[in-house]
Short mmCIF file of N, CA and C and ligand atoms in Angstrom, two decimals:
data_model
loop_
_atom_site.label_atom_id
_atom_site.label_comp_id
_atom_site.label_asym_id
_atom_site.label_seq_id
_atom_site.Cartn_x
_atom_site.Cartn_y
_atom_site.Cartn_z
N MET A 1 -8.89 -44.66 -9.51
CA MET A 1 -7.60 -44.30 -10.00
C MET A 1 -6.71 -45.70 -9.56
N SER A 2 -6.19 -46.04 -10.54
CA SER A 2 -5.59 -47.41 -10.33
C SER A 2 -4.17 -47.20 -9.74
N LEU A 3 -3.49 -48.23 -9.15
CA LEU A 3 -2.32 -48.20 -8.34
C LEU A 3 -1.38 -47.45 -9.27
N SER A 4 -1.36 -47.91 -10.54
CA SER A 4 -0.27 -47.34 -11.47
C SER A 4 -0.37 -45.70 -11.89
N ASP A 5 -1.49 -45.27 -11.94
CA ASP A 5 -1.93 -43.86 -11.84
C ASP A 5 -1.38 -43.19 -10.80
N ASP A 6 -1.46 -43.98 -9.47
CA ASP A 6 -0.83 -43.05 -8.36
C ASP A 6 0.46 -42.94 -8.48
N LEU A 7 1.07 -44.25 -8.82
CA LEU A 7 2.62 -44.27 -8.94
C LEU A 7 3.18 -43.38 -9.90
N TYR A 8 2.42 -43.26 -11.04
CA TYR A 8 2.99 -42.41 -12.04
C TYR A 8 2.70 -40.98 -11.86
N ARG A 9 1.87 -40.53 -10.91
CA ARG A 9 1.60 -39.06 -10.53
C ARG A 9 2.68 -38.60 -9.58
N ASP A 10 3.09 -39.66 -8.77
CA ASP A 10 4.05 -39.64 -7.66
C ASP A 10 5.46 -39.22 -8.59
N ILE A 11 5.50 -40.13 -9.51
CA ILE A 11 7.01 -40.13 -10.27
C ILE A 11 6.89 -38.54 -10.73
N ILE A 12 5.89 -38.20 -11.43
CA ILE A 12 5.85 -36.79 -11.97
C ILE A 12 6.06 -35.49 -11.03
N LEU A 13 5.44 -35.87 -9.88
CA LEU A 13 5.50 -34.86 -8.81
C LEU A 13 6.82 -34.83 -8.26
N GLU A 14 7.25 -35.94 -8.14
CA GLU A 14 8.75 -35.96 -7.38
C GLU A 14 9.71 -35.21 -8.47
N HIS A 15 9.83 -35.43 -9.83
CA HIS A 15 10.74 -34.53 -10.71
C HIS A 15 10.21 -33.28 -10.74
N HIS A 16 9.15 -33.02 -10.70
CA HIS A 16 8.64 -31.54 -10.52
C HIS A 16 9.19 -30.87 -9.39
N LYS A 17 9.10 -31.41 -8.22
CA LYS A 17 9.81 -30.66 -7.00
C LYS A 17 11.09 -30.67 -6.99
N ASN A 18 11.76 -31.76 -7.45
CA ASN A 18 13.20 -31.91 -7.39
C ASN A 18 13.91 -32.20 -8.79
N PRO A 19 13.57 -31.17 -9.51
CA PRO A 19 14.01 -31.63 -11.04
C PRO A 19 15.67 -32.03 -11.28
N HIS A 20 16.07 -33.03 -11.78
CA HIS A 20 17.32 -33.39 -11.91
C HIS A 20 18.09 -32.36 -12.86
N HIS A 21 19.46 -32.23 -12.80
CA HIS A 21 20.18 -31.39 -13.55
C HIS A 21 19.55 -29.82 -13.78
N TYR A 22 18.92 -29.43 -12.58
CA TYR A 22 18.56 -28.25 -12.78
C TYR A 22 19.58 -27.21 -12.72
N GLY A 23 19.34 -25.94 -13.63
CA GLY A 23 20.29 -24.84 -13.71
C GLY A 23 20.78 -24.56 -14.91
N THR A 24 21.86 -23.71 -15.29
CA THR A 24 22.67 -23.50 -16.27
C THR A 24 24.00 -23.68 -16.27
N LEU A 25 24.56 -24.20 -17.37
CA LEU A 25 25.96 -24.49 -17.56
C LEU A 25 26.58 -23.07 -17.89
N GLU A 26 27.55 -22.81 -17.31
CA GLU A 26 28.31 -21.55 -17.97
C GLU A 26 29.86 -21.63 -17.57
N PRO A 27 30.55 -21.82 -18.97
CA PRO A 27 30.18 -21.48 -20.16
C PRO A 27 29.49 -22.74 -20.74
N ALA A 28 28.80 -22.64 -21.64
CA ALA A 28 27.88 -23.75 -22.48
C ALA A 28 28.45 -23.88 -23.87
N ASP A 29 28.37 -25.01 -24.23
CA ASP A 29 28.60 -25.12 -25.75
C ASP A 29 27.30 -24.84 -26.60
N VAL A 30 26.32 -25.38 -26.04
CA VAL A 30 24.93 -25.08 -26.59
C VAL A 30 23.94 -24.57 -25.53
N SER A 31 23.13 -23.51 -26.07
CA SER A 31 22.20 -22.54 -25.16
C SER A 31 21.05 -22.61 -25.98
N VAL A 32 20.04 -23.01 -25.82
CA VAL A 32 18.69 -23.03 -26.47
C VAL A 32 17.52 -23.00 -25.47
N GLU A 33 16.39 -21.97 -26.25
CA GLU A 33 15.36 -21.98 -25.40
C GLU A 33 14.06 -22.42 -26.27
N GLY A 34 13.08 -23.01 -25.28
CA GLY A 34 11.88 -23.53 -26.08
C GLY A 34 10.77 -22.81 -25.26
N VAL A 35 9.48 -22.54 -25.98
CA VAL A 35 8.36 -21.90 -25.33
C VAL A 35 7.21 -22.72 -25.53
N ASN A 36 6.28 -23.26 -24.88
CA ASN A 36 4.97 -23.60 -25.18
C ASN A 36 3.97 -22.62 -24.89
N PRO A 37 3.45 -21.76 -25.96
CA PRO A 37 2.62 -20.42 -25.50
C PRO A 37 1.22 -21.12 -25.17
N LEU A 38 0.71 -22.33 -25.48
CA LEU A 38 -0.42 -22.88 -24.87
C LEU A 38 -0.63 -22.93 -23.73
N CYS A 39 0.43 -23.28 -22.90
CA CYS A 39 0.59 -23.34 -21.48
C CYS A 39 1.32 -22.24 -20.63
N GLY A 40 2.21 -21.83 -21.47
CA GLY A 40 2.97 -20.78 -20.53
C GLY A 40 4.38 -21.50 -20.11
N ASP A 41 4.51 -22.63 -20.63
CA ASP A 41 5.94 -23.32 -20.18
C ASP A 41 6.98 -22.76 -20.87
N GLU A 42 8.21 -22.62 -20.19
CA GLU A 42 9.37 -22.20 -20.87
C GLU A 42 10.54 -23.32 -20.39
N CYS A 43 11.51 -23.29 -21.46
CA CYS A 43 12.42 -24.35 -20.86
C CYS A 43 13.81 -23.61 -21.62
N HIS A 44 14.95 -23.70 -20.73
CA HIS A 44 16.06 -23.09 -21.07
C HIS A 44 17.16 -24.29 -20.90
N ILE A 45 17.80 -24.66 -22.02
CA ILE A 45 18.47 -25.96 -21.93
C ILE A 45 20.01 -25.62 -22.37
N THR A 46 21.11 -26.12 -21.40
CA THR A 46 22.54 -25.82 -21.88
C THR A 46 23.16 -27.13 -21.80
N LEU A 47 24.02 -27.32 -22.77
CA LEU A 47 24.76 -28.39 -22.86
C LEU A 47 26.18 -28.52 -23.09
N LYS A 48 26.92 -29.30 -22.57
CA LYS A 48 28.68 -29.29 -22.71
C LYS A 48 28.95 -30.65 -23.51
N LEU A 49 29.41 -30.31 -24.54
CA LEU A 49 29.79 -31.42 -25.44
C LEU A 49 31.31 -31.97 -25.55
N ASP A 50 31.56 -33.16 -25.53
CA ASP A 50 32.97 -33.43 -25.57
C ASP A 50 32.85 -34.57 -26.54
N ASP A 51 33.71 -34.49 -27.44
CA ASP A 51 33.91 -35.50 -28.61
C ASP A 51 32.59 -35.92 -29.13
N GLY A 52 31.49 -35.12 -29.29
CA GLY A 52 30.30 -35.93 -29.96
C GLY A 52 29.20 -36.21 -28.78
N ARG A 53 29.60 -36.11 -27.49
CA ARG A 53 28.85 -36.65 -26.57
C ARG A 53 28.31 -35.54 -25.65
N ILE A 54 27.09 -35.79 -25.00
CA ILE A 54 26.56 -34.58 -24.12
C ILE A 54 27.37 -35.16 -22.98
N ALA A 55 28.35 -34.31 -22.56
CA ALA A 55 29.16 -34.60 -21.43
C ALA A 55 28.47 -34.12 -20.08
N ASP A 56 27.53 -32.97 -20.36
CA ASP A 56 26.67 -32.31 -19.08
C ASP A 56 25.52 -31.71 -19.85
N ILE A 57 24.58 -31.58 -19.00
CA ILE A 57 23.43 -31.00 -19.50
C ILE A 57 22.72 -30.37 -18.16
N LYS A 58 22.31 -29.08 -18.34
CA LYS A 58 21.33 -28.50 -17.29
C LYS A 58 20.28 -27.73 -18.11
N ALA A 59 18.93 -27.69 -17.23
CA ALA A 59 17.84 -27.14 -17.75
C ALA A 59 17.30 -26.38 -16.58
N ASN A 60 16.35 -25.42 -17.24
CA ASN A 60 15.97 -24.46 -16.27
C ASN A 60 14.41 -24.32 -16.60
N PRO A 61 13.71 -25.39 -16.44
CA PRO A 61 12.46 -25.18 -16.78
C PRO A 61 11.39 -24.48 -15.91
N ARG A 62 10.53 -23.64 -16.49
CA ARG A 62 9.71 -22.82 -15.88
C ARG A 62 8.04 -23.32 -16.33
N GLY A 63 7.16 -23.73 -15.61
CA GLY A 63 5.80 -24.05 -15.84
C GLY A 63 5.27 -25.05 -15.20
N CYS A 64 4.19 -25.75 -15.84
CA CYS A 64 3.34 -26.58 -15.28
C CYS A 64 4.32 -27.87 -14.68
N ALA A 65 3.75 -28.71 -13.92
CA ALA A 65 4.15 -30.05 -13.50
C ALA A 65 4.69 -30.86 -14.47
N ILE A 66 3.82 -31.02 -15.42
CA ILE A 66 4.26 -31.90 -16.60
C ILE A 66 5.20 -31.49 -17.32
N SER A 67 5.55 -30.33 -17.63
CA SER A 67 6.66 -29.79 -18.48
C SER A 67 8.03 -29.97 -17.57
N ARG A 68 7.76 -29.64 -16.40
CA ARG A 68 9.10 -29.37 -15.62
C ARG A 68 9.44 -30.98 -15.22
N ALA A 69 8.64 -31.95 -15.08
CA ALA A 69 8.98 -33.27 -14.71
C ALA A 69 9.44 -33.86 -16.05
N SER A 70 8.89 -33.58 -17.12
CA SER A 70 9.39 -34.30 -18.48
C SER A 70 10.74 -33.67 -18.70
N THR A 71 11.11 -32.44 -18.26
CA THR A 71 12.44 -31.85 -18.77
C THR A 71 13.36 -32.44 -17.95
N SER A 72 13.06 -32.68 -16.57
CA SER A 72 13.99 -33.37 -15.72
C SER A 72 14.39 -34.90 -16.30
N MET A 73 13.28 -35.43 -16.67
CA MET A 73 13.49 -36.98 -17.16
C MET A 73 14.20 -36.95 -18.40
N MET A 74 14.11 -35.88 -19.24
CA MET A 74 14.83 -35.82 -20.61
C MET A 74 16.38 -35.49 -20.03
N THR A 75 16.79 -34.78 -19.35
CA THR A 75 18.04 -34.67 -18.85
C THR A 75 18.78 -36.01 -18.36
N ASP A 76 18.01 -36.81 -17.59
CA ASP A 76 18.38 -38.18 -17.18
C ASP A 76 18.69 -39.07 -18.45
N ALA A 77 17.72 -38.76 -19.33
CA ALA A 77 17.85 -39.86 -20.49
C ALA A 77 18.79 -39.67 -21.62
N VAL A 78 19.39 -38.36 -21.51
CA VAL A 78 20.42 -38.34 -22.71
C VAL A 78 21.59 -37.82 -22.18
N ILE A 79 21.98 -37.39 -20.74
CA ILE A 79 23.37 -37.10 -20.11
C ILE A 79 24.30 -38.47 -20.67
N GLY A 80 25.29 -38.01 -21.14
CA GLY A 80 26.45 -39.22 -21.33
C GLY A 80 26.20 -39.64 -22.80
N LYS A 81 25.26 -39.39 -23.37
CA LYS A 81 24.98 -40.01 -24.67
C LYS A 81 25.35 -39.31 -25.84
N SER A 82 25.83 -40.04 -26.97
CA SER A 82 26.54 -39.26 -28.02
C SER A 82 25.13 -38.58 -28.70
N LEU A 83 25.46 -37.66 -29.64
CA LEU A 83 24.25 -36.82 -30.12
C LEU A 83 23.35 -37.71 -30.89
N GLU A 84 24.10 -38.69 -31.59
CA GLU A 84 23.25 -39.76 -32.30
C GLU A 84 22.36 -40.59 -31.28
N GLU A 85 22.89 -40.74 -30.37
CA GLU A 85 22.01 -41.61 -29.35
C GLU A 85 20.91 -41.12 -28.66
N ALA A 86 21.50 -39.73 -28.36
CA ALA A 86 20.30 -38.83 -27.69
C ALA A 86 19.17 -38.35 -28.96
N HIS A 87 19.46 -38.35 -30.29
CA HIS A 87 18.62 -38.13 -31.22
C HIS A 87 17.64 -39.12 -31.05
N ALA A 88 17.98 -40.44 -31.34
CA ALA A 88 17.43 -41.72 -31.09
C ALA A 88 16.36 -41.65 -29.85
N THR A 89 16.91 -41.08 -28.66
CA THR A 89 16.19 -41.36 -27.34
C THR A 89 14.91 -40.46 -27.76
N VAL A 90 15.17 -39.22 -28.18
CA VAL A 90 14.22 -38.24 -28.51
C VAL A 90 13.06 -38.78 -29.42
N GLN A 91 13.52 -39.38 -30.32
CA GLN A 91 12.48 -39.88 -31.52
C GLN A 91 11.46 -40.87 -30.74
N LYS A 92 12.18 -41.81 -29.90
CA LYS A 92 11.42 -42.83 -28.98
C LYS A 92 10.46 -42.25 -28.19
N PHE A 93 10.83 -41.25 -27.48
CA PHE A 93 9.90 -40.47 -26.63
C PHE A 93 8.79 -39.87 -27.46
N LYS A 94 9.09 -39.19 -28.57
CA LYS A 94 8.19 -38.56 -29.57
C LYS A 94 7.16 -39.62 -30.22
N HIS A 95 7.69 -40.62 -30.37
CA HIS A 95 6.81 -41.72 -30.95
C HIS A 95 5.92 -42.37 -30.17
N MET A 96 6.34 -42.25 -28.75
CA MET A 96 5.25 -42.72 -27.63
C MET A 96 4.23 -41.60 -27.61
N MET A 97 4.90 -40.14 -27.38
CA MET A 97 3.68 -39.17 -27.15
C MET A 97 2.82 -38.92 -28.35
N LEU A 98 3.52 -38.92 -29.52
CA LEU A 98 2.69 -38.40 -30.54
C LEU A 98 2.48 -39.41 -31.60
N GLY A 99 2.97 -40.57 -31.40
CA GLY A 99 2.77 -41.53 -32.49
C GLY A 99 2.03 -42.86 -31.77
N PRO A 100 2.15 -44.00 -32.57
CA PRO A 100 1.67 -45.08 -31.91
C PRO A 100 2.43 -46.05 -30.97
N GLY A 101 3.64 -45.50 -30.68
CA GLY A 101 4.25 -46.20 -29.71
C GLY A 101 3.79 -46.26 -28.18
N THR A 102 4.38 -47.25 -27.46
CA THR A 102 3.90 -47.29 -26.24
C THR A 102 5.25 -47.31 -25.24
N ALA A 103 4.98 -47.25 -23.97
CA ALA A 103 5.91 -47.15 -23.01
C ALA A 103 6.89 -48.39 -23.07
N ASP A 104 5.98 -49.50 -23.41
CA ASP A 104 6.80 -50.87 -23.35
C ASP A 104 8.02 -51.01 -24.15
N GLU A 105 7.85 -50.03 -25.39
CA GLU A 105 9.07 -50.07 -26.15
C GLU A 105 10.23 -49.19 -25.73
N LEU A 106 10.13 -48.37 -24.51
CA LEU A 106 11.07 -47.66 -24.30
C LEU A 106 12.18 -48.58 -23.63
N PRO A 107 13.51 -48.02 -23.76
CA PRO A 107 14.68 -48.99 -23.04
C PRO A 107 14.40 -48.69 -21.63
N GLU A 108 15.31 -49.62 -20.87
CA GLU A 108 14.85 -49.68 -19.29
C GLU A 108 15.48 -48.37 -18.92
N GLU A 109 16.25 -47.80 -19.05
CA GLU A 109 16.83 -46.61 -18.71
C GLU A 109 15.93 -45.56 -18.73
N MET A 110 14.76 -45.52 -19.45
CA MET A 110 13.90 -44.49 -19.72
C MET A 110 12.54 -44.99 -18.86
N GLU A 111 12.90 -45.63 -17.78
CA GLU A 111 11.63 -46.19 -16.92
C GLU A 111 10.79 -45.31 -16.25
N ASP A 112 11.37 -44.14 -15.66
CA ASP A 112 10.47 -42.92 -15.31
C ASP A 112 9.43 -42.23 -16.26
N ILE A 113 10.02 -42.46 -17.45
CA ILE A 113 9.35 -41.59 -18.64
C ILE A 113 8.03 -42.32 -18.78
N GLU A 114 8.00 -43.77 -18.58
CA GLU A 114 6.70 -44.23 -18.64
C GLU A 114 5.43 -43.51 -18.08
N ALA A 115 5.77 -42.83 -16.86
CA ALA A 115 4.89 -42.08 -16.21
C ALA A 115 4.27 -40.99 -17.04
N LEU A 116 4.72 -40.48 -18.15
CA LEU A 116 4.02 -39.60 -19.24
C LEU A 116 3.23 -40.09 -20.20
N GLU A 117 3.26 -41.43 -20.26
CA GLU A 117 2.45 -41.91 -21.29
C GLU A 117 0.84 -41.42 -21.00
N GLY A 118 0.59 -41.52 -19.71
CA GLY A 118 -0.67 -41.31 -19.36
C GLY A 118 -1.36 -39.79 -19.60
N VAL A 119 -0.41 -38.92 -20.18
CA VAL A 119 -0.50 -37.63 -20.62
C VAL A 119 -1.17 -37.62 -22.26
N LYS A 120 -0.79 -38.70 -22.72
CA LYS A 120 -1.47 -38.73 -24.15
C LYS A 120 -2.91 -38.76 -24.36
N VAL A 121 -3.65 -39.10 -22.92
CA VAL A 121 -5.06 -38.94 -23.14
C VAL A 121 -5.62 -37.40 -22.93
N LEU A 122 -4.41 -36.56 -22.69
CA LEU A 122 -4.96 -35.03 -22.53
C LEU A 122 -4.20 -34.36 -23.44
N PRO A 123 -4.79 -34.29 -24.60
CA PRO A 123 -4.09 -33.90 -25.84
C PRO A 123 -3.54 -32.19 -25.75
N ALA A 124 -4.16 -31.38 -24.57
CA ALA A 124 -3.69 -30.18 -24.58
C ALA A 124 -2.39 -30.05 -23.86
N ARG A 125 -2.03 -31.34 -23.15
CA ARG A 125 -0.92 -31.21 -22.36
C ARG A 125 0.28 -31.93 -22.87
N ILE A 126 0.06 -32.65 -24.13
CA ILE A 126 0.92 -33.39 -24.97
C ILE A 126 2.23 -32.39 -25.25
N LYS A 127 1.93 -31.14 -25.49
CA LYS A 127 2.77 -30.07 -25.83
C LYS A 127 3.60 -29.79 -24.49
N CYS A 128 3.26 -29.83 -23.39
CA CYS A 128 4.01 -29.57 -22.20
C CYS A 128 5.07 -30.68 -22.05
N ALA A 129 4.68 -31.91 -22.50
CA ALA A 129 5.55 -32.99 -22.31
C ALA A 129 6.57 -33.07 -23.20
N VAL A 130 6.43 -32.50 -24.39
CA VAL A 130 7.23 -32.71 -25.60
C VAL A 130 8.15 -31.36 -25.68
N LEU A 131 7.70 -30.40 -24.98
CA LEU A 131 8.67 -29.06 -25.18
C LEU A 131 10.17 -29.29 -25.06
N SER A 132 10.55 -29.90 -23.74
CA SER A 132 11.78 -29.78 -23.61
C SER A 132 12.93 -30.74 -24.64
N TRP A 133 11.81 -31.83 -25.02
CA TRP A 133 12.65 -32.62 -25.80
C TRP A 133 12.82 -32.16 -27.41
N ASP A 134 11.87 -31.20 -27.78
CA ASP A 134 11.85 -30.49 -28.99
C ASP A 134 12.95 -29.41 -28.83
N THR A 135 12.97 -28.78 -27.64
CA THR A 135 14.18 -27.59 -27.50
C THR A 135 15.43 -28.47 -27.56
N LEU A 136 15.66 -29.67 -27.28
CA LEU A 136 16.99 -30.27 -27.10
C LEU A 136 17.16 -30.66 -28.67
N LEU A 137 16.24 -31.10 -29.41
CA LEU A 137 16.42 -31.43 -30.94
C LEU A 137 17.11 -30.16 -31.62
N GLU A 138 16.36 -28.87 -31.26
CA GLU A 138 16.67 -27.74 -31.85
C GLU A 138 18.15 -27.29 -31.70
N GLY A 139 18.54 -27.73 -30.46
CA GLY A 139 19.95 -27.28 -29.80
C GLY A 139 20.85 -28.30 -30.68
N MET A 140 20.54 -29.61 -30.65
CA MET A 140 21.36 -30.48 -31.52
C MET A 140 21.45 -30.18 -32.82
N ARG A 141 20.46 -29.81 -33.53
CA ARG A 141 20.13 -29.22 -34.88
C ARG A 141 21.41 -28.13 -34.88
N GLU A 142 21.52 -27.18 -34.29
CA GLU A 142 22.41 -26.15 -34.24
C GLU A 142 23.89 -26.44 -34.35
N VAL A 143 24.07 -27.76 -33.53
CA VAL A 143 25.36 -28.15 -33.56
C VAL A 143 26.03 -28.89 -34.86
N GLU A 144 24.77 -29.62 -35.31
CA GLU A 144 25.01 -30.35 -36.61
C GLU A 144 25.26 -29.03 -37.68
N GLN A 145 24.59 -28.13 -37.72
CA GLN A 145 24.70 -27.08 -38.86
C GLN A 145 26.08 -26.34 -38.71
N LYS A 146 26.46 -26.16 -37.43
CA LYS A 146 27.76 -25.61 -37.25
C LYS A 146 28.76 -26.56 -37.83
N LYS A 147 28.73 -27.69 -37.57
CA LYS A 147 29.83 -28.50 -38.44
C LYS A 147 30.08 -28.52 -39.85
N ASP A 148 29.01 -28.43 -40.47
CA ASP A 148 28.74 -28.44 -42.13
C ASP A 148 29.69 -27.11 -42.58
ZN1 LIG J 201 2.32 -27.08 -19.32
#
C-alpha cells in the first residue's frame, strides 16, 4: 500500500467518524432521502436556500464508511454555492467517479474528495460514494420544478 493510499484511507475514516454538517435542518426548504439498496446505505439531506444559494446543508447518512465520508465531503463542497454551481460540482464529482474524469480535474476546494477516486476500482462501492450526490441532485430538481 502506498503512502497516498494510507492518506486517502485516513481522510475517508476521518469524515466517517466526524461527518461535517451532520444532522437535520428544521425547518428546511428541501428535504430529500436517498437509498442504496446494494449496500444498505441511506442518506437524508436537508437544505436551506437563500436567493438561489445553498445557505445551509445538513445530512444524516447511515451506512458504510465510504457513503458517510462521501456525504460529509459533499456538504463541504456545496455549502454556500448557488444551485447552478452546486449542480456543476456534482457533475464534476460524477465525471470522476463514473466517467473518464480524474481527481486532477477537481477544483482546489474539493481536495479531500480526491480520496474517493480510489473507490473507482471497487465497482460495487461506487454507488456508496455517489448516493448522497445523486440525492442532492434530486433535491435540487424538486426546487427547479417548483419554480416552473
Ligand atoms: Zn455503502
